[in-house]
Coordinates of C-alpha atoms and ligand atoms in Angstrom, one line a residue:
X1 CA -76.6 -13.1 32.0
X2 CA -78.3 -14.5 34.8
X3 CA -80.3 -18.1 34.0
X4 CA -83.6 -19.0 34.6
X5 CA -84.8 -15.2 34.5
X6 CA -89.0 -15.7 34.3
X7 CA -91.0 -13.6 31.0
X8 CA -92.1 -10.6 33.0
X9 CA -90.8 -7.7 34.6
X10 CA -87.7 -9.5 35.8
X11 CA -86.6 -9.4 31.7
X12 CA -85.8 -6.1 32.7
X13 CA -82.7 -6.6 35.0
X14 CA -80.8 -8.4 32.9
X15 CA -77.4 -7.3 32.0
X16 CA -77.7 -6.0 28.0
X17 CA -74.2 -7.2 26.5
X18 CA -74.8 -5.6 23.3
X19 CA -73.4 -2.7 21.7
X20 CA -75.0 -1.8 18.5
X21 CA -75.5 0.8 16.0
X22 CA -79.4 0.9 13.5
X23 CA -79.8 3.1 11.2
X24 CA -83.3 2.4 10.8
X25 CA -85.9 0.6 13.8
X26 CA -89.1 -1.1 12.8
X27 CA -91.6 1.8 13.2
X28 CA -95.5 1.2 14.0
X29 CA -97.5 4.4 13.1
X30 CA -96.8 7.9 12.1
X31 CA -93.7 9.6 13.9
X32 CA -94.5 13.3 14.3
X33 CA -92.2 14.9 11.5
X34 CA -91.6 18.0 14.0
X35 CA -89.8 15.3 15.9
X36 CA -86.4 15.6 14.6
X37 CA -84.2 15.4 18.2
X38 CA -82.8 12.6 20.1
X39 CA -84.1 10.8 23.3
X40 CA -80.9 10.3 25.1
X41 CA -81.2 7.8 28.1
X42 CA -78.7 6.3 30.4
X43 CA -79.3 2.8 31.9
X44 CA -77.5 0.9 34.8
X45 CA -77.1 -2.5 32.1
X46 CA -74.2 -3.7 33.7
X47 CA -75.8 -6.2 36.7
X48 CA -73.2 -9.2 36.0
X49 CA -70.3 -8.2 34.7
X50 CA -66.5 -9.5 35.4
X51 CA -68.2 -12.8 36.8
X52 CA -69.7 -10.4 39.7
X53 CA -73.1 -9.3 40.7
X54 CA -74.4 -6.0 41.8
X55 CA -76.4 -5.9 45.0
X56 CA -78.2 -2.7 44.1
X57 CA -80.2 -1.7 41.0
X58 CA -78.5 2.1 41.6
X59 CA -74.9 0.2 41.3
X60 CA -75.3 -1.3 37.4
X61 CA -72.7 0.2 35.4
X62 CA -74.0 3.0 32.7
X63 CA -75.1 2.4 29.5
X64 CA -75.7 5.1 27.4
X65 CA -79.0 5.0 24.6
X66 CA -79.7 7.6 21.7
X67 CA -83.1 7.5 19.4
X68 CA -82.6 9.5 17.2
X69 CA -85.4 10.8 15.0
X70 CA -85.1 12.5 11.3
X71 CA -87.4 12.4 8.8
X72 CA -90.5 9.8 10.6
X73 CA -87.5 7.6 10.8
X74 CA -86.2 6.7 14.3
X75 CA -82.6 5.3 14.3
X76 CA -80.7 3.6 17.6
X77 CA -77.1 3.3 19.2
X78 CA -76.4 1.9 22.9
X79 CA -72.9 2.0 24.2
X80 CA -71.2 1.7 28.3
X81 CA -69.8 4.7 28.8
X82 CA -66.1 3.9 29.2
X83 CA -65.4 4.9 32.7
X84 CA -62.6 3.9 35.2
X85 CA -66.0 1.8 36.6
X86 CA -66.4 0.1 33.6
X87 CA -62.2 -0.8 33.4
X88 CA -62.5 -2.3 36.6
X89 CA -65.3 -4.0 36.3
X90 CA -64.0 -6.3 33.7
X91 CA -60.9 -6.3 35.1
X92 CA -61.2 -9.4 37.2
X93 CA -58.2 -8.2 39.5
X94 CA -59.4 -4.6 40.7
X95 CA -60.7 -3.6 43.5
X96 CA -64.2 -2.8 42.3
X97 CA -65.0 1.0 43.6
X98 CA -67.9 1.6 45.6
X99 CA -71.0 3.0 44.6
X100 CA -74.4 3.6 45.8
X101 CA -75.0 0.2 47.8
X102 CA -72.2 -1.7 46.8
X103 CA -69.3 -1.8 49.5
X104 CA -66.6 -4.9 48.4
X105 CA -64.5 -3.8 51.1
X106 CA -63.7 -1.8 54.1
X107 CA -60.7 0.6 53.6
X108 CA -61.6 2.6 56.3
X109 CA -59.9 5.9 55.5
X110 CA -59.7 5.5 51.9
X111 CA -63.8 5.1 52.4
X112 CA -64.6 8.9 52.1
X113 CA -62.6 9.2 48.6
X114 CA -63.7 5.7 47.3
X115 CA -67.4 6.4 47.9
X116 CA -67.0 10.3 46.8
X117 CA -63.8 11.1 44.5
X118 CA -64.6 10.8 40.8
X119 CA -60.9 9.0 40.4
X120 CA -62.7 6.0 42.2
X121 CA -66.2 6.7 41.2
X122 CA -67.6 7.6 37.5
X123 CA -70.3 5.0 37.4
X124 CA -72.6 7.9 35.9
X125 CA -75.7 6.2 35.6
X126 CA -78.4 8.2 36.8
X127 CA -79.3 11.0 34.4
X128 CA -77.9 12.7 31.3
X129 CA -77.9 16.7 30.6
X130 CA -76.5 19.4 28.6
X131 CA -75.2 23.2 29.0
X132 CA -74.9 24.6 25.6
X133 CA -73.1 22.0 23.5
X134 CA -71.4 19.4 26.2
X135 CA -73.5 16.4 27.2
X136 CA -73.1 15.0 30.1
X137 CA -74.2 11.5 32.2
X138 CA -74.2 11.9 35.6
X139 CA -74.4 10.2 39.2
X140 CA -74.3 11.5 42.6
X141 CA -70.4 12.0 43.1
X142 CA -68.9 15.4 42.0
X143 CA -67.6 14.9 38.6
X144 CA -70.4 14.4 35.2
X145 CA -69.1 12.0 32.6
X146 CA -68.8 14.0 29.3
X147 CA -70.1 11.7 26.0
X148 CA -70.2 12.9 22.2
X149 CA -74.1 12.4 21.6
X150 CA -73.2 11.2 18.1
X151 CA -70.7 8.3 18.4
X152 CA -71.8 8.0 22.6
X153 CA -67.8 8.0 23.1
X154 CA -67.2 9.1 26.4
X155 CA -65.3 12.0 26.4
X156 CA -63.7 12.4 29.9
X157 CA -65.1 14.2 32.8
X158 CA -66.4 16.9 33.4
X159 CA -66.5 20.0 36.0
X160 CA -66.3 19.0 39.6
X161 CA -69.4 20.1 41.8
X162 CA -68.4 22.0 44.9
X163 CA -69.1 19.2 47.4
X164 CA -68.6 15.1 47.9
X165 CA -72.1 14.5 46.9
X166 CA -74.4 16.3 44.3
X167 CA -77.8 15.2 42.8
X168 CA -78.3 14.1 38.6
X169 CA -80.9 16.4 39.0
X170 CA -80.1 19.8 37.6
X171 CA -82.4 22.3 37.0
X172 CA -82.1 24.7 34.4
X173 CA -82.6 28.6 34.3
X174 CA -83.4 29.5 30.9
X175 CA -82.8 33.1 31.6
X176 CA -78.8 33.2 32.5
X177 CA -78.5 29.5 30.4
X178 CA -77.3 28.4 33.7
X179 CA -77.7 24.4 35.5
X180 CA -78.6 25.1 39.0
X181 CA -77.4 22.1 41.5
X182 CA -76.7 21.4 45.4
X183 CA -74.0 19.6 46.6
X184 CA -73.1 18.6 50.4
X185 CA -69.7 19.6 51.2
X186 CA -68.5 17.1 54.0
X187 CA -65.8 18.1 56.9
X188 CA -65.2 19.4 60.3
X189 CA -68.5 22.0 59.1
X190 CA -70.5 20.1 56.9
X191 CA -72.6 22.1 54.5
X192 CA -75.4 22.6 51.9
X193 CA -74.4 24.5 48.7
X194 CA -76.5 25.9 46.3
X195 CA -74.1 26.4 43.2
X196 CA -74.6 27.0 39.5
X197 CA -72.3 26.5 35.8
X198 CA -72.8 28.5 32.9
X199 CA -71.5 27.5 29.6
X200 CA -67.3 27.7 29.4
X201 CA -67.3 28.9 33.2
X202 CA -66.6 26.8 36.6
X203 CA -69.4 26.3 39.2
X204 CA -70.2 29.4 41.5
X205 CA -71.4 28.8 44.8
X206 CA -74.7 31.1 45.4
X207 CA -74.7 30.3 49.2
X208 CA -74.4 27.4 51.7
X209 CA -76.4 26.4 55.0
X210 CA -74.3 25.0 57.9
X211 CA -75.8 21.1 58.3
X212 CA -74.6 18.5 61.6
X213 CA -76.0 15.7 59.6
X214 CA -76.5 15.6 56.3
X215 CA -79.6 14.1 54.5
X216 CA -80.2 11.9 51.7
X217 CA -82.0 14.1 49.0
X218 CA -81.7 12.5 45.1
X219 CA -83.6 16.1 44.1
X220 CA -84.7 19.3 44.9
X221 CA -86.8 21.8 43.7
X222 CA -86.5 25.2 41.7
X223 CA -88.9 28.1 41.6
X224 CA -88.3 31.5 40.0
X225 CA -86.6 33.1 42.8
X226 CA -86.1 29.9 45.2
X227 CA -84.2 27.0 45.6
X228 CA -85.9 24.6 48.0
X229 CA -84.7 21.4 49.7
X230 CA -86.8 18.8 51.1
X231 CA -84.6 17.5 53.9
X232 CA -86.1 14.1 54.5
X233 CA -85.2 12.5 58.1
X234 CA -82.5 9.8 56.0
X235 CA -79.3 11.4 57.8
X236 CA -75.7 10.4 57.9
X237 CA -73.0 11.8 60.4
X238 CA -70.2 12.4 58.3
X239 CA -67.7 10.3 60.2
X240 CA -70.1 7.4 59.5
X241 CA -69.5 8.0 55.7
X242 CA -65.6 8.1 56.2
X243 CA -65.2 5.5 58.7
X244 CA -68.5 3.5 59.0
X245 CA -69.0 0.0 57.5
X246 CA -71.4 0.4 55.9
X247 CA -72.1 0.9 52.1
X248 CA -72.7 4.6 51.1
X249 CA -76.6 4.5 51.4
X250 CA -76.5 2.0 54.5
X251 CA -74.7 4.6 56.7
X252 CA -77.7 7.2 56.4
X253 CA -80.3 6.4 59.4
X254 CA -83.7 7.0 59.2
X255 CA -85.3 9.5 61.9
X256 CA -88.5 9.1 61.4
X257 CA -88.8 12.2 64.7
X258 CA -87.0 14.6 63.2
X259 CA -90.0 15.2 60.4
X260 CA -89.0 17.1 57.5
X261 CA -87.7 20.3 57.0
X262 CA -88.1 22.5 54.2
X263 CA -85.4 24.9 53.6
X264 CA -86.2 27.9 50.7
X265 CA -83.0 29.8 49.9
X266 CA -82.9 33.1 48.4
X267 CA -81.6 32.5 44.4
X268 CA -80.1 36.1 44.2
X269 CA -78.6 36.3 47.9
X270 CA -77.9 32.6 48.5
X271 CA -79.8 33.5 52.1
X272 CA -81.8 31.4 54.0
X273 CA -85.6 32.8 53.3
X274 CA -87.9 30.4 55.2
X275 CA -87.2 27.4 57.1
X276 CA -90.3 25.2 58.0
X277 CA -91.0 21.7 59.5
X278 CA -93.2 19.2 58.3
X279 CA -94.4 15.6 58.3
X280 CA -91.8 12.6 58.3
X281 CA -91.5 11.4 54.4
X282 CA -88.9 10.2 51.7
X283 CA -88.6 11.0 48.2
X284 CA -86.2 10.7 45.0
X285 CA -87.8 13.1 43.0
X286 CA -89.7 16.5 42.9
X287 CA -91.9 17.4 40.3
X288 CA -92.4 21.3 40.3
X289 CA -92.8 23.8 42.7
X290 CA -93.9 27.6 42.3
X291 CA -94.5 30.4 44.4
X292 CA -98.1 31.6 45.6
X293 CA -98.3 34.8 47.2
X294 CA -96.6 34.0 50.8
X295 CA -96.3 30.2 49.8
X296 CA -94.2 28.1 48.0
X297 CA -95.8 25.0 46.7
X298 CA -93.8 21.5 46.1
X299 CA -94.9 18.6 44.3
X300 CA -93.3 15.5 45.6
X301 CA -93.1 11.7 44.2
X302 CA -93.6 11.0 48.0
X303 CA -93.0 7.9 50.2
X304 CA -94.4 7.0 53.6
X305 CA -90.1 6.0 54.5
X306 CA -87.7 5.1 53.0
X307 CA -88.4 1.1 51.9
X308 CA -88.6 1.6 48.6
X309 CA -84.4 1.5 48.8
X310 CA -84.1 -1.7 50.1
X311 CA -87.1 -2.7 47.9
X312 CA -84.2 -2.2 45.0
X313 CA -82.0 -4.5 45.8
X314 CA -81.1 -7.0 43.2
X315 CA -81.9 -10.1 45.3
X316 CA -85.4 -8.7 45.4
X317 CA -86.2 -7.3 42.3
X318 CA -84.9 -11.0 40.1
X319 CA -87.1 -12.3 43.2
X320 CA -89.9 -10.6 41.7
X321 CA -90.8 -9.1 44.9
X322 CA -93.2 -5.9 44.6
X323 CA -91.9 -2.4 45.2
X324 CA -93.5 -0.1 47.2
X325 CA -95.9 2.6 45.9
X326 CA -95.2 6.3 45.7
X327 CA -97.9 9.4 45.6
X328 CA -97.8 13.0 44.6
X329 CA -98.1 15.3 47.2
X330 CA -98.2 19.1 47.5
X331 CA -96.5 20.7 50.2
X332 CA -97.5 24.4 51.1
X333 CA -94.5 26.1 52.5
X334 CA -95.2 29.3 54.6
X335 CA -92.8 32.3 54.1
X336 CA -93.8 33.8 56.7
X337 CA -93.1 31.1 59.4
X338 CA -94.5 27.9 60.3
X339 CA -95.0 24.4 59.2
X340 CA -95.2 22.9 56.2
X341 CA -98.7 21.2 55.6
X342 CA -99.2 18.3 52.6
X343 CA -102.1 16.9 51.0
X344 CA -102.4 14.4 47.7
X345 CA -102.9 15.4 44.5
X346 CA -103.7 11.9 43.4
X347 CA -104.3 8.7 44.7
X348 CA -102.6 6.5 42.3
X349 CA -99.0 5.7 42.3
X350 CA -96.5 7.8 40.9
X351 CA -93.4 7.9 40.6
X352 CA -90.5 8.5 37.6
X353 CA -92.0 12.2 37.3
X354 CA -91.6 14.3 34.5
X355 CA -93.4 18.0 33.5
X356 CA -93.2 20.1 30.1
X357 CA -90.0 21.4 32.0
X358 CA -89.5 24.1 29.4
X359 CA -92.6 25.4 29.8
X360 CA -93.8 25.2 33.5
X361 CA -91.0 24.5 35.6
X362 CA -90.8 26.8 38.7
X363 CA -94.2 27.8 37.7
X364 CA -97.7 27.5 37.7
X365 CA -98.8 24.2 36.3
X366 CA -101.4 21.5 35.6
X367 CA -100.1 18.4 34.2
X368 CA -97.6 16.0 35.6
X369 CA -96.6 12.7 33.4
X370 CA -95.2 9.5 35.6
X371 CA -94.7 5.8 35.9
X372 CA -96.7 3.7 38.3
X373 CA -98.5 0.5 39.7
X374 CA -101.5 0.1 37.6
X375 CA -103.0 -2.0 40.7
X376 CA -102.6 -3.7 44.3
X377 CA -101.0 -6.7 42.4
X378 CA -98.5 -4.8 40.1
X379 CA -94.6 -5.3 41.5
X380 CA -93.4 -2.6 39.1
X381 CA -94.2 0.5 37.2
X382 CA -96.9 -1.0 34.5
X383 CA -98.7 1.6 33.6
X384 CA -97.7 5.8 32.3
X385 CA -100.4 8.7 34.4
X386 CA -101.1 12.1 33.4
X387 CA -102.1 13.5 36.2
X388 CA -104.5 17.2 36.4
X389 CA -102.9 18.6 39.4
X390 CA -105.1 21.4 39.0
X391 CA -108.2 19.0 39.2
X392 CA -107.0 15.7 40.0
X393 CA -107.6 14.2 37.2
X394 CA -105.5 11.5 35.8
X395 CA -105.6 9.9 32.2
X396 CA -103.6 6.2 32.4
X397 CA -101.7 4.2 29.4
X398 CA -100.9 0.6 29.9
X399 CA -100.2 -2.6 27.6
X400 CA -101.1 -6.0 29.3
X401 CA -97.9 -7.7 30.9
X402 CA -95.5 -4.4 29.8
X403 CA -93.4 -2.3 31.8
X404 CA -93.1 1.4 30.7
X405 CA -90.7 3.5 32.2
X406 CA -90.2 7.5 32.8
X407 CA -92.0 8.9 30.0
X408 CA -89.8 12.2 28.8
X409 CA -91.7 14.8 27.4
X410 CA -90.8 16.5 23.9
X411 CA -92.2 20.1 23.2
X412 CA -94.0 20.4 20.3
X413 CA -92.6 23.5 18.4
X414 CA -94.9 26.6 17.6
X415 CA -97.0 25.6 20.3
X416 CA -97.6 27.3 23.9
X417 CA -100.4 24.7 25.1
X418 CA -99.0 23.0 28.3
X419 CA -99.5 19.1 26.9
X420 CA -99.2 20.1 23.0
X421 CA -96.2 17.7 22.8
X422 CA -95.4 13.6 23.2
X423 CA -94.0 11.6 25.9
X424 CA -91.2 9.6 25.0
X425 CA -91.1 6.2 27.2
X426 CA -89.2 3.1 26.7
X427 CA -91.2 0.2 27.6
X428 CA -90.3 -3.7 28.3
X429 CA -92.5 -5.8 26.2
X430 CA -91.5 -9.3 27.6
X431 CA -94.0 -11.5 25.5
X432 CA -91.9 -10.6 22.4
X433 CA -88.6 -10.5 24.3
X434 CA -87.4 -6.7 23.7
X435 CA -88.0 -2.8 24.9
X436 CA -89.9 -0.6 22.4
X437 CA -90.0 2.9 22.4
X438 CA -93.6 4.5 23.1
X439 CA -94.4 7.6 21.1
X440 CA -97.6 8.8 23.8
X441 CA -99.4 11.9 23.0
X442 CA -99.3 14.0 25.6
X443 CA -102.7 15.8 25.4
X444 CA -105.1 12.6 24.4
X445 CA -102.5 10.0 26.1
X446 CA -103.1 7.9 23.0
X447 CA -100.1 5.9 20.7
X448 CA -98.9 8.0 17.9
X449 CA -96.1 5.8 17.3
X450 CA -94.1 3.0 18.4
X451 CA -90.4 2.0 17.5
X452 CA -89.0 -1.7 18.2
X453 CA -85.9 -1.8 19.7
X454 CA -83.4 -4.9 18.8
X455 CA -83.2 -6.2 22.7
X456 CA -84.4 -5.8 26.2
X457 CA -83.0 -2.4 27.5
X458 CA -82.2 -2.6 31.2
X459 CA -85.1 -1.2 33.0
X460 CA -83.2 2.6 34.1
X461 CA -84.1 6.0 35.6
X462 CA -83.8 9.2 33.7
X463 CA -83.4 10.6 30.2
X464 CA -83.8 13.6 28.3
X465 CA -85.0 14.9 24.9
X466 CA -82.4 17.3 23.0
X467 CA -84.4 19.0 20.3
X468 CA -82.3 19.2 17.5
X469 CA -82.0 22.8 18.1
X470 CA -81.4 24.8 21.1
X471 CA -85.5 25.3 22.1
X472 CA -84.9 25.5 25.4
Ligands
FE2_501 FE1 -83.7 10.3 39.9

């Protein structure tokens, strides 16, 4: 634990030490009764552990979180995932691996397979998903950490992605049952691949694009015939990864003149379709894109640069030091040739972005659901937005002094409506020294519910809803 930590959002970067099991939260209001899956989220709630500090927020060691709901009745479970990470970092004698920011030491040709090989590096605390019945928590190295969503054991690991770096950012083809991922494959010929896993099978590359320097991308986007990458100007040589000094993120440089370029590749050839340029930007995370005629549309949680990084440090965020805001953009990609052009959706913040994935992703849409800075003063996410993407529009939740986080979005069943469903948000309520879980309607963005959690869960990034059956 770190002393001294002030009641506010700083509550929320505090190591959680606690591994417990409830049958039973404290529940305020109704639970839907057609709620009967689990909300499985995966936290980074190892900041201080071994008697050492992380320096990055992306570097905590994974916690895994289950609510479970049956009956109006929500029950709990949190538990580290038991990775070679986790051995070593209570071990006070390891060499701790390296991970997104965190670079102990400078092994200079051991760097490649201590930043990328899933032997060194299993910290999978990012984002959890499942292909038919094996969950999986994953990071940005190759290999996803399987867990058993009922006890939260960790299981082992799971298939290695075609590449040193992947993103915890899936999608999903409903059609083939089929996750759909990048990877960067680093050598002499450094490349993009587009690959995909079905249940019981390895990963099949679909196609790859020849890249010099690779780019920092945490997401991409997936339409019905498309994959498209948003190849922000954060590049790395890959020499600089395996022989640089610098941490894993700190060797990508920012080239602000390169712009972006958007690369659409062909799902059913793996071809190249359109390549176009566009205005200099970062992002972590894409929040739909469909196709429009000779268009492809992207929605982007988009950044001017890339600040808000180093805005993550630990040494900034216990300093209660404000992180930059994100907006959503739309970017019109030409098939036909020529450059990208973005406007805003929505001039509030946003960030953390989740859709009814089931229903609209790679598709038409309206509704987007996020975190963001309720106002000028906010330093983190304090409020949840529903924005109209069609019209702009944006309905807000908040709760004075608390800090909700990505609010996950649960499909209610026998319904087509896009927003006939509830968001599922875990929220930091530091006045009464714990995290609750926020049932939100979608549609009216009103409370339905709300479930107490025994202790302050670690402020994290991404979970997902598993309906108790497959209505995906
Ligand atoms: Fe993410």
């Amino acid at each position: 634990m770190v002393a001294n930590i002030a009641n506010d959002q700083r509550l929320g970067f505090q190591t959680l030490d606690d591994e417990v099991s409830v049958d039973r939260l404290p529940v305020e209001g109704r639970i839907p009764e057609w709620l009967t899956g689990t909300l499985g989220r995966v936290t980074p709630a190892g900041l201080d552990t071994g008697g050492r500090h992380v320096r990055h927020w992306f570097d905590g060691l994974a916690m895994l979180h289950s609510f479970s709901f049956s009956g109006q009745r929500v029950s709990y479970a949190n538990r580290y995932l038991r990775t070679e990470a986790y051995r070593r970092a209570l071990d006070p004698g390891a060499r701790q691996p390296r991970g997104f920011a965190t670079d102990p030491c400078r092994a200079l040709f051991k760097r490649v397979v201590s930043i990328f090989s899933p032997v060194a590096y299993d910290n999978a605390n990012v984002n959890l998903a499942r292909l038919a019945d094996e969950y999986v928590a994953m990071t940005e190295s190759p290999a996803p950490i399987v867990f058993d969503p009922r006890s939260l054991d960790t299981v082992g690991r799971g298939e290695e992605a075609p590449g040193q770096i992947t993103t915890a950012h899936p999608h999903y083809d409903p059609g083939p049952r089929q996750l759909v991922n990048y990877a960067t494959h680093l050598g002499p010929s450094s490349t993009y691949r587009v690959y995909t896993r079905r249940p019981g099978e390895g990963h099949r590359v679909l196609g790859e694009l020849p890249v010099r320097e690779p780019a920092y991308m945490h997401s991409f986007a997936m339409t019905e015939r498309f994959v498209v990458l948003a190849e922000f100007p954060l590049v790395v040589h890959p020499l600089d990864l395996a022989f640089g000094r610098r941490s894993f993120i700190e060797s990508f440089r920012w080239e602000p003149g390169r712009g972006t370029r958007f690369l659409v590749i062909d799902r059913a050839t793996g071809r190249l379709r359109a390549e176009a340029g566009g205005e200099a930007f970062f992002a972590f995370h894409h929040v739909n894109a469909f196709e429009d005629g000779d268009q492809v549309l992207v929605d982007i949680s988009a950044y001017a640069d890339p600040s808000i990084i180093d805005g993550l440090y630990m040494n900034r965020l216990r300093a209660g030091e404000p992180i930059p805001p994100s907006e959503l953009r739309r970017y019109r990609i030409p098939l036909r040739g020529g450059d990208a052009r973005g406007e805003v959706l929505a001039g509030r913040p946003f960030e953390l972005p989740r859709i009814a994935y089931g229903r609209t992703n790679g598709r038409p849409y309206r509704f987007a659901y996020g975190a963001g800075q309720r106002s000028a003063t906010s330093v983190w996410w304090d409020q949840l937005v529903k924005i109209d993407v069609a019209g702009g529009e944006a309905r807000t939740w908040y709760e004075k002094d608390c800090y909700p986080g990505e609010p996950v979005f649960a499909a209610e069943p026998w319904s087509t409506d896009e927003d006939a469903g509830v968001l599922l948000s875990l929220v930091l309520d530091p006045r009464r020294g714990a995290s609750f879980l926020l049932v939100l309607d979608a549609r009216s963005f009103t409370e339905v519910a709300r479930a107490q959690a025994p202790h302050v869960i670690t402020f994290g990034f991404h979970g997902q809803y598993f309906p108790s059956r497959d209505a995906r």
